CSV table of N, CA and C in Angstrom, one decimal:
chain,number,residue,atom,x,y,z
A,1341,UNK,N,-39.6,-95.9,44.0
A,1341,UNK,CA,-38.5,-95.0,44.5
A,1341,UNK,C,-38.9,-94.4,45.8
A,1342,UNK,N,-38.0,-94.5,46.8
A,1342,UNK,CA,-38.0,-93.8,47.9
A,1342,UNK,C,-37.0,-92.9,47.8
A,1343,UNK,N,-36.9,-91.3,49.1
A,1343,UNK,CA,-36.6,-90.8,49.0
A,1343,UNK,C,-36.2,-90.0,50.3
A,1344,UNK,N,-35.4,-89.6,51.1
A,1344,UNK,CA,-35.3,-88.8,52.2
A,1344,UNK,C,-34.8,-87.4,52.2
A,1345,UNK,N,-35.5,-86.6,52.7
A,1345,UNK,CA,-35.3,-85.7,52.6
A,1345,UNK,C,-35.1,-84.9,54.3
A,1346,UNK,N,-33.9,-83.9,54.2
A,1346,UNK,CA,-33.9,-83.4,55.3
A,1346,UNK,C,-33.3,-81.8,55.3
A,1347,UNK,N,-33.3,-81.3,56.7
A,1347,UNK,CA,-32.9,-79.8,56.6
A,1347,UNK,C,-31.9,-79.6,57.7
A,1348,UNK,N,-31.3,-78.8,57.4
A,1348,UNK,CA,-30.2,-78.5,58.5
A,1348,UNK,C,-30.4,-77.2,59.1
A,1349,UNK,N,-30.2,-77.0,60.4
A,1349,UNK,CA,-30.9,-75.7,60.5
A,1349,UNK,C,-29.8,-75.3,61.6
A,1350,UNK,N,-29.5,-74.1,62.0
A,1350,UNK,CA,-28.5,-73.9,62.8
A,1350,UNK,C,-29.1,-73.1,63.8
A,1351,UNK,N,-28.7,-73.2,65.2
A,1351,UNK,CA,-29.3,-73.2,66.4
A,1351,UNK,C,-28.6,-71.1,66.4
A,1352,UNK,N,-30.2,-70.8,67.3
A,1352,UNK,CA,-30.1,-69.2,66.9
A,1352,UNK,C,-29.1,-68.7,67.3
A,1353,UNK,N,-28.4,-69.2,68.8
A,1353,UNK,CA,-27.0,-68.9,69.3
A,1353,UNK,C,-25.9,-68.3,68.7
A,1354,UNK,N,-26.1,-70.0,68.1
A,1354,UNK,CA,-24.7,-69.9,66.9
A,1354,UNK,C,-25.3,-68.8,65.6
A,1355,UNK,N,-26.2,-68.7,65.0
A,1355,UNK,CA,-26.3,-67.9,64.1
A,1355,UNK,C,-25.9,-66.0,64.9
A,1356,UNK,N,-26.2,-66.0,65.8
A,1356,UNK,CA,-26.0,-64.8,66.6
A,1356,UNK,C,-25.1,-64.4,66.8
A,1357,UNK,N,-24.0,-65.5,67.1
A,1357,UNK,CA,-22.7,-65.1,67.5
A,1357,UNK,C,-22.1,-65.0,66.2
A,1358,UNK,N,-22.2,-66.2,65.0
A,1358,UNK,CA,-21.4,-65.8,63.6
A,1358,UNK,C,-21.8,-64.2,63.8
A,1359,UNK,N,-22.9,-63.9,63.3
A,1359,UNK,CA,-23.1,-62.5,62.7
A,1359,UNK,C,-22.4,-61.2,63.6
A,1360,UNK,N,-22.4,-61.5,65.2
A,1360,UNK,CA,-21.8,-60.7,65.4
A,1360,UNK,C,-20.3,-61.0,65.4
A,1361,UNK,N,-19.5,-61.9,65.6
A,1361,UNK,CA,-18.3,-62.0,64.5
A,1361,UNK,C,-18.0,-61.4,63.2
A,1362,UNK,N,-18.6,-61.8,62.3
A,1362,UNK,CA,-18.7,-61.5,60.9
A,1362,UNK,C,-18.8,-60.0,59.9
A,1363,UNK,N,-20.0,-59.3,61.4
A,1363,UNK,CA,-20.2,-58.3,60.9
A,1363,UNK,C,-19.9,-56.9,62.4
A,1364,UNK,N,-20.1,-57.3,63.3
A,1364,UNK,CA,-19.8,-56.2,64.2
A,1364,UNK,C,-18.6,-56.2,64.3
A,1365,UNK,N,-18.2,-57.1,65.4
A,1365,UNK,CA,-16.7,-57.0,66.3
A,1365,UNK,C,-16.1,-56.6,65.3
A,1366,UNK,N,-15.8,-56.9,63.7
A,1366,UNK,CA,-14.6,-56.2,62.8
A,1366,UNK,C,-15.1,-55.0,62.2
A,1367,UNK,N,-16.1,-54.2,62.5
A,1367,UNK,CA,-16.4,-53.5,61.7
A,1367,UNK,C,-16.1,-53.3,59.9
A,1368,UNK,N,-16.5,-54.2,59.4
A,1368,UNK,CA,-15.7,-54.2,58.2
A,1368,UNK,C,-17.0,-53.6,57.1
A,1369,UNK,N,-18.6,-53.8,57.2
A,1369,UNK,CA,-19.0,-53.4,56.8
A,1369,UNK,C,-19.8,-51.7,56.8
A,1370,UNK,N,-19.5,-51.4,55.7
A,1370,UNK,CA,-20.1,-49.9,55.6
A,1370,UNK,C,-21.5,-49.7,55.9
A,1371,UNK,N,-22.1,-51.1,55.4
A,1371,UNK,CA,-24.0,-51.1,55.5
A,1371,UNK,C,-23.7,-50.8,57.1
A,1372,UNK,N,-22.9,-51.4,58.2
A,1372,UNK,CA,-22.7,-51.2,59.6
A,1372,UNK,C,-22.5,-50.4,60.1
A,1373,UNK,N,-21.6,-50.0,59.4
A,1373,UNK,CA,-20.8,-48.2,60.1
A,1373,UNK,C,-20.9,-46.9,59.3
A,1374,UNK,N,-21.8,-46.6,58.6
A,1374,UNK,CA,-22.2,-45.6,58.1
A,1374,UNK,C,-22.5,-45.1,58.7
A,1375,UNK,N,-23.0,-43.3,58.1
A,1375,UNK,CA,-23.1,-42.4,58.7
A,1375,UNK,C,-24.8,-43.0,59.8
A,1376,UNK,N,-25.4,-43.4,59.0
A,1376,UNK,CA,-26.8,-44.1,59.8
A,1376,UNK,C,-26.5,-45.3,59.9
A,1377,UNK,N,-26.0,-46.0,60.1
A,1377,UNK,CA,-25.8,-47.5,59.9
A,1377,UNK,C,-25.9,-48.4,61.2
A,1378,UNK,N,-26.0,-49.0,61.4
A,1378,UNK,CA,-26.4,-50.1,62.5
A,1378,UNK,C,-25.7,-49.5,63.8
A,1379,UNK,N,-24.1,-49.4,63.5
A,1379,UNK,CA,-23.3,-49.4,64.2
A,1379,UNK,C,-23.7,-48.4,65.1
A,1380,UNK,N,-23.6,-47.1,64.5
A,1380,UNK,CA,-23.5,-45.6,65.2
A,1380,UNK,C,-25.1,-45.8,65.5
A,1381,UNK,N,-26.1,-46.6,65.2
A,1381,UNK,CA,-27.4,-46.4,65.9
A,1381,UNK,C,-27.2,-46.8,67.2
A,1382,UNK,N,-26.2,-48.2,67.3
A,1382,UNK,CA,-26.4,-49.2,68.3
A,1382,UNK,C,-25.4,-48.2,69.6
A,1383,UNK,N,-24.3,-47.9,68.9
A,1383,UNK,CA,-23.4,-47.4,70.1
A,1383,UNK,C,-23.8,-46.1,70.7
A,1384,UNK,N,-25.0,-45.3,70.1
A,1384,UNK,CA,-25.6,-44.0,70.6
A,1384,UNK,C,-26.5,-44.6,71.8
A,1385,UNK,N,-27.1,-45.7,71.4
A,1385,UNK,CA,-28.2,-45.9,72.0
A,1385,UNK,C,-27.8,-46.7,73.8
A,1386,UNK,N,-26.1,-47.7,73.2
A,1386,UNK,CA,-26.3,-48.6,74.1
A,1386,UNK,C,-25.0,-48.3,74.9
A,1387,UNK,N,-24.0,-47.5,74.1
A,1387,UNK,CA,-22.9,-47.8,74.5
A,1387,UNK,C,-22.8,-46.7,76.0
A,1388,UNK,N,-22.5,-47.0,77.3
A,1388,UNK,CA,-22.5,-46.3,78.5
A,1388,UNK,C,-21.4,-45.4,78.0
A,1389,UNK,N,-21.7,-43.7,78.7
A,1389,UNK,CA,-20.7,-43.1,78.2
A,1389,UNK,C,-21.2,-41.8,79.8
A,1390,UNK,N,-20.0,-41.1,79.6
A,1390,UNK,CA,-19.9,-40.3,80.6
A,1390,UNK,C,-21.4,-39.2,80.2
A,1391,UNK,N,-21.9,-38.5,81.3
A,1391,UNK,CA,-23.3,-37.9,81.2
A,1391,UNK,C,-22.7,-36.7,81.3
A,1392,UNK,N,-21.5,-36.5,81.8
A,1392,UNK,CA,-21.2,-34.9,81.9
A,1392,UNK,C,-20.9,-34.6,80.2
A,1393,UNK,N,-20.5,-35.3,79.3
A,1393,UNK,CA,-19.9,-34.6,77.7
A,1393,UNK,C,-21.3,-34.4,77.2
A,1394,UNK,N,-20.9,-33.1,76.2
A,1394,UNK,CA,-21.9,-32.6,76.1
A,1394,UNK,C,-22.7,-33.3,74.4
A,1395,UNK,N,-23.3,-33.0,73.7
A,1395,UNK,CA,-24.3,-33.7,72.8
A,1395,UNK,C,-23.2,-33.2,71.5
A,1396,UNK,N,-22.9,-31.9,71.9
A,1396,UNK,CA,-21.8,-31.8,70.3
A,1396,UNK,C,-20.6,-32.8,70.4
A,1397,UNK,N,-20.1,-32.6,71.8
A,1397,UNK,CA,-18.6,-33.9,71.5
A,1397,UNK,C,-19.2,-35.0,72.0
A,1398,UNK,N,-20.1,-35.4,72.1
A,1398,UNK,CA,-20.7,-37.1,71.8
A,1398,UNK,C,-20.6,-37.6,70.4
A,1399,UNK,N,-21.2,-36.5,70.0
A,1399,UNK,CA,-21.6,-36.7,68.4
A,1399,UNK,C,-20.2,-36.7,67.5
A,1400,UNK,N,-19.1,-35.5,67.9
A,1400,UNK,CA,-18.1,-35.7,67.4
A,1400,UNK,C,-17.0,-37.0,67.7
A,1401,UNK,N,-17.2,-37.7,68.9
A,1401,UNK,CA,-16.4,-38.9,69.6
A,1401,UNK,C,-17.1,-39.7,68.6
A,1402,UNK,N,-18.4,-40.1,68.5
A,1402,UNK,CA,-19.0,-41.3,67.4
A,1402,UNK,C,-18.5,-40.9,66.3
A,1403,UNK,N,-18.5,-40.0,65.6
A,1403,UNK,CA,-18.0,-39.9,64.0
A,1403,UNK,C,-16.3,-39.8,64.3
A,1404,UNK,N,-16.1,-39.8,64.9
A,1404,UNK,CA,-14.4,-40.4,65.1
A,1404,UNK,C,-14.1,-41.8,65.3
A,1405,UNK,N,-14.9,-42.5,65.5
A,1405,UNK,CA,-15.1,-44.0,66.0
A,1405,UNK,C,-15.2,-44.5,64.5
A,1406,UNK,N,-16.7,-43.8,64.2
A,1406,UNK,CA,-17.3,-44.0,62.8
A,1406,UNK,C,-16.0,-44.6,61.7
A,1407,UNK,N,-15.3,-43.0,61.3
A,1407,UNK,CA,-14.2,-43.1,60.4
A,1407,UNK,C,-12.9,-43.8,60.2
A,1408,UNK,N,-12.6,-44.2,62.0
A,1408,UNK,CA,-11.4,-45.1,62.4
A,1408,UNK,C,-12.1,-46.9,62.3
A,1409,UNK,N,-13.9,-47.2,62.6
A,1409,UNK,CA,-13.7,-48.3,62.0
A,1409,UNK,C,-14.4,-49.0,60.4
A,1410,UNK,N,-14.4,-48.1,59.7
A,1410,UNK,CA,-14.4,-47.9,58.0
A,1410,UNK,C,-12.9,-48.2,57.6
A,1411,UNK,N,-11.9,-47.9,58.5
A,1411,UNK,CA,-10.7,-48.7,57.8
A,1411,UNK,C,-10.3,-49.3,58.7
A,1412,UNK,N,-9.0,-50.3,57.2
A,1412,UNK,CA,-8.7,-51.7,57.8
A,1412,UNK,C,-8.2,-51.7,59.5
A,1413,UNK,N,-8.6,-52.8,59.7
A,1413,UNK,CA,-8.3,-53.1,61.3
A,1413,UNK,C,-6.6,-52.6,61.2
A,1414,UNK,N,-5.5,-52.8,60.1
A,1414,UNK,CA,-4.0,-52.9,60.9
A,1414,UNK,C,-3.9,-51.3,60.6
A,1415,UNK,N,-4.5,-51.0,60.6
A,1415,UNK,CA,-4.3,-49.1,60.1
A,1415,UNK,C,-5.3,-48.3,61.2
A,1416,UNK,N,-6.0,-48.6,61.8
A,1416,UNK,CA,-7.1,-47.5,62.7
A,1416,UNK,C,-5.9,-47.4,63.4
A,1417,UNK,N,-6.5,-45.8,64.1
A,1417,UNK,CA,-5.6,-45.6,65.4
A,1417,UNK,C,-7.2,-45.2,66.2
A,1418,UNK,N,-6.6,-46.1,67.2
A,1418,UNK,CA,-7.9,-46.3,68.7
A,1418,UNK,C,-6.8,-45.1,69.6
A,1419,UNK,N,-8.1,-44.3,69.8
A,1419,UNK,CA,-8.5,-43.6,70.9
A,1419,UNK,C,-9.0,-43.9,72.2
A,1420,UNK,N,-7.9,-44.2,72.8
A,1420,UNK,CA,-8.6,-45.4,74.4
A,1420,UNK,C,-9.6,-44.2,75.2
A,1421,UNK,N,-9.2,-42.9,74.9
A,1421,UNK,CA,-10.0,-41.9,75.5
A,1421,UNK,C,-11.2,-41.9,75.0
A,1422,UNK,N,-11.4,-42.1,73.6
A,1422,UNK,CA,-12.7,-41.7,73.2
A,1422,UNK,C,-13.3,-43.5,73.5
A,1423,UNK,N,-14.8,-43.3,74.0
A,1423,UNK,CA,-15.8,-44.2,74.9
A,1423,UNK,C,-16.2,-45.1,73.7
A,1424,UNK,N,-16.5,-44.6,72.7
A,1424,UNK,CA,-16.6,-45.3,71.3
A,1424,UNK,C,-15.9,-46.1,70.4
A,1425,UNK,N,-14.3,-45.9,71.1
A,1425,UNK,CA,-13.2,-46.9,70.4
A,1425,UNK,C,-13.3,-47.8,70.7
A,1426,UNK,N,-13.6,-47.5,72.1
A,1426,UNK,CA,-13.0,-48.5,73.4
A,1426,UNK,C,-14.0,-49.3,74.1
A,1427,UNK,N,-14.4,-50.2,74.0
A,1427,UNK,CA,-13.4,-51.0,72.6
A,1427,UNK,C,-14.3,-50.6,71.2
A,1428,UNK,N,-13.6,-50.8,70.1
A,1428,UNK,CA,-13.4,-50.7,68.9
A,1428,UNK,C,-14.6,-51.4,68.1
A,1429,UNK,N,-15.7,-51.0,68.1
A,1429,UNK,CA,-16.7,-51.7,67.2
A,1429,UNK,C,-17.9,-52.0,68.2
A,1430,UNK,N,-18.9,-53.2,68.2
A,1430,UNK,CA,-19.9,-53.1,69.5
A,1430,UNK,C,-19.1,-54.6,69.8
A,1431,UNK,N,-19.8,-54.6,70.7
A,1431,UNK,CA,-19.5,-55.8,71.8
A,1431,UNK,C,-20.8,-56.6,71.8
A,1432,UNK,N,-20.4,-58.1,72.2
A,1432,UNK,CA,-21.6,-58.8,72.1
A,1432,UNK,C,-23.0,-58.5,72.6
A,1433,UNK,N,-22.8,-57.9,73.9
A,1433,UNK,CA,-23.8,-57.6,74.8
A,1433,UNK,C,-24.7,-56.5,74.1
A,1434,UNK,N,-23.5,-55.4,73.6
A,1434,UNK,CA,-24.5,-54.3,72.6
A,1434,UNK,C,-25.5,-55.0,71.4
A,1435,UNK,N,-25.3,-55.7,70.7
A,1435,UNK,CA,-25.7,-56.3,69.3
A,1435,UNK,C,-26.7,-57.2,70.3
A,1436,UNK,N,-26.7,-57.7,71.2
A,1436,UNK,CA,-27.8,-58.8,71.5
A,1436,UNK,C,-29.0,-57.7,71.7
A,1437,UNK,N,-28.4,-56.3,72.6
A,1437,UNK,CA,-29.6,-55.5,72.6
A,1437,UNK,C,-30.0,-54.8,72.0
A,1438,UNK,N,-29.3,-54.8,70.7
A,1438,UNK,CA,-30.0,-54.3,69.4
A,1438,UNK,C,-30.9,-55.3,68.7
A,1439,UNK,N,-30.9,-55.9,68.7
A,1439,UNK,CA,-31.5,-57.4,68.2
A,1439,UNK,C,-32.8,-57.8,68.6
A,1440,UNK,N,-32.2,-57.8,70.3
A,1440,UNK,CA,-33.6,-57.8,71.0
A,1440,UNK,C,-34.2,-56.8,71.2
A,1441,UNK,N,-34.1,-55.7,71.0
A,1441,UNK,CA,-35.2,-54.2,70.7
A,1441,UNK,C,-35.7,-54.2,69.5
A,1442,UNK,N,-35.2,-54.9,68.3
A,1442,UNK,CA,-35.6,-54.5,66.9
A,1442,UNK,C,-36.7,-56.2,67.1
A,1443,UNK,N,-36.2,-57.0,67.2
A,1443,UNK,CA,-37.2,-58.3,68.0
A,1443,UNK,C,-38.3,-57.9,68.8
A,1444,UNK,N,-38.6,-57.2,69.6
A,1444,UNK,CA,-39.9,-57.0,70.1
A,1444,UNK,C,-40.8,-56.0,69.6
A,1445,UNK,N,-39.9,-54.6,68.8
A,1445,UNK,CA,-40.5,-53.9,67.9
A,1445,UNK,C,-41.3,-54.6,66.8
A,1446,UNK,N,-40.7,-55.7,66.2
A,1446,UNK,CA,-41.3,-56.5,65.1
A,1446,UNK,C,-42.8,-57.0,65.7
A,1447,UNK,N,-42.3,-57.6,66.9
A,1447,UNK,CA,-43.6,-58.5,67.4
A,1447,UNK,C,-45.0,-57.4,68.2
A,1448,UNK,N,-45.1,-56.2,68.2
A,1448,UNK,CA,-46.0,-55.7,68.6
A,1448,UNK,C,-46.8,-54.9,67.1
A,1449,UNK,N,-45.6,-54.9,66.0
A,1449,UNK,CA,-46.4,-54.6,65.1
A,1449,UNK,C,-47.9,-55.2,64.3
């Protein structure tokens, strides 16, 4: 008996971009947008925001973000003013640098 055996393996790109599909741009997960959750880590750390607002209404614009993307996309109401809606969830460029910070943290441990 012979026998072949093989594996399929999907190139990190594409696994990168599903996940940020799947789980950022819709915000649909809570493990993401919780009060600590991926989301509000990533958009504190990455998202460019005015330096004049002060640290209480930063905090309060993120938990307004927070709560509007915990529900369904055809029901949030976006606040184009607030820096955290706009746009609505992270964007590719945020999640690659969350990825790649939590990637080099791993490798110096």
């Amino acid at each position: 008996k012979s026998s072949l055996n093989f594996l399929t393996v999907r190139h990190p790109w594409e696994r990168l971009v599903s996940m940020y599909i799947n789980k950022f741009q819709s915000c649909s997960s809570t493990m993401f947008s919780g009060k600590n959750g991926i989301l509000v880590k990533t958009l504190r750390k990455y998202r460019k925001i005015d330096e004049n607002i002060s640290l209480e209404e930063k905090s309060r614009l993120l938990e307004a973000a927070r709560i509007e993307c915990n529900k369904p996309s055809d029901i949030r109401l976006v606040d184009s003013d607030n820096p955290y809606m706009n746009p609505m969830g992270l964007t590719f460029r945020e999640t690659v640098q969350f990825y790649h910070c939590r990637i080099q943290g791993k490798q110096r441990s």
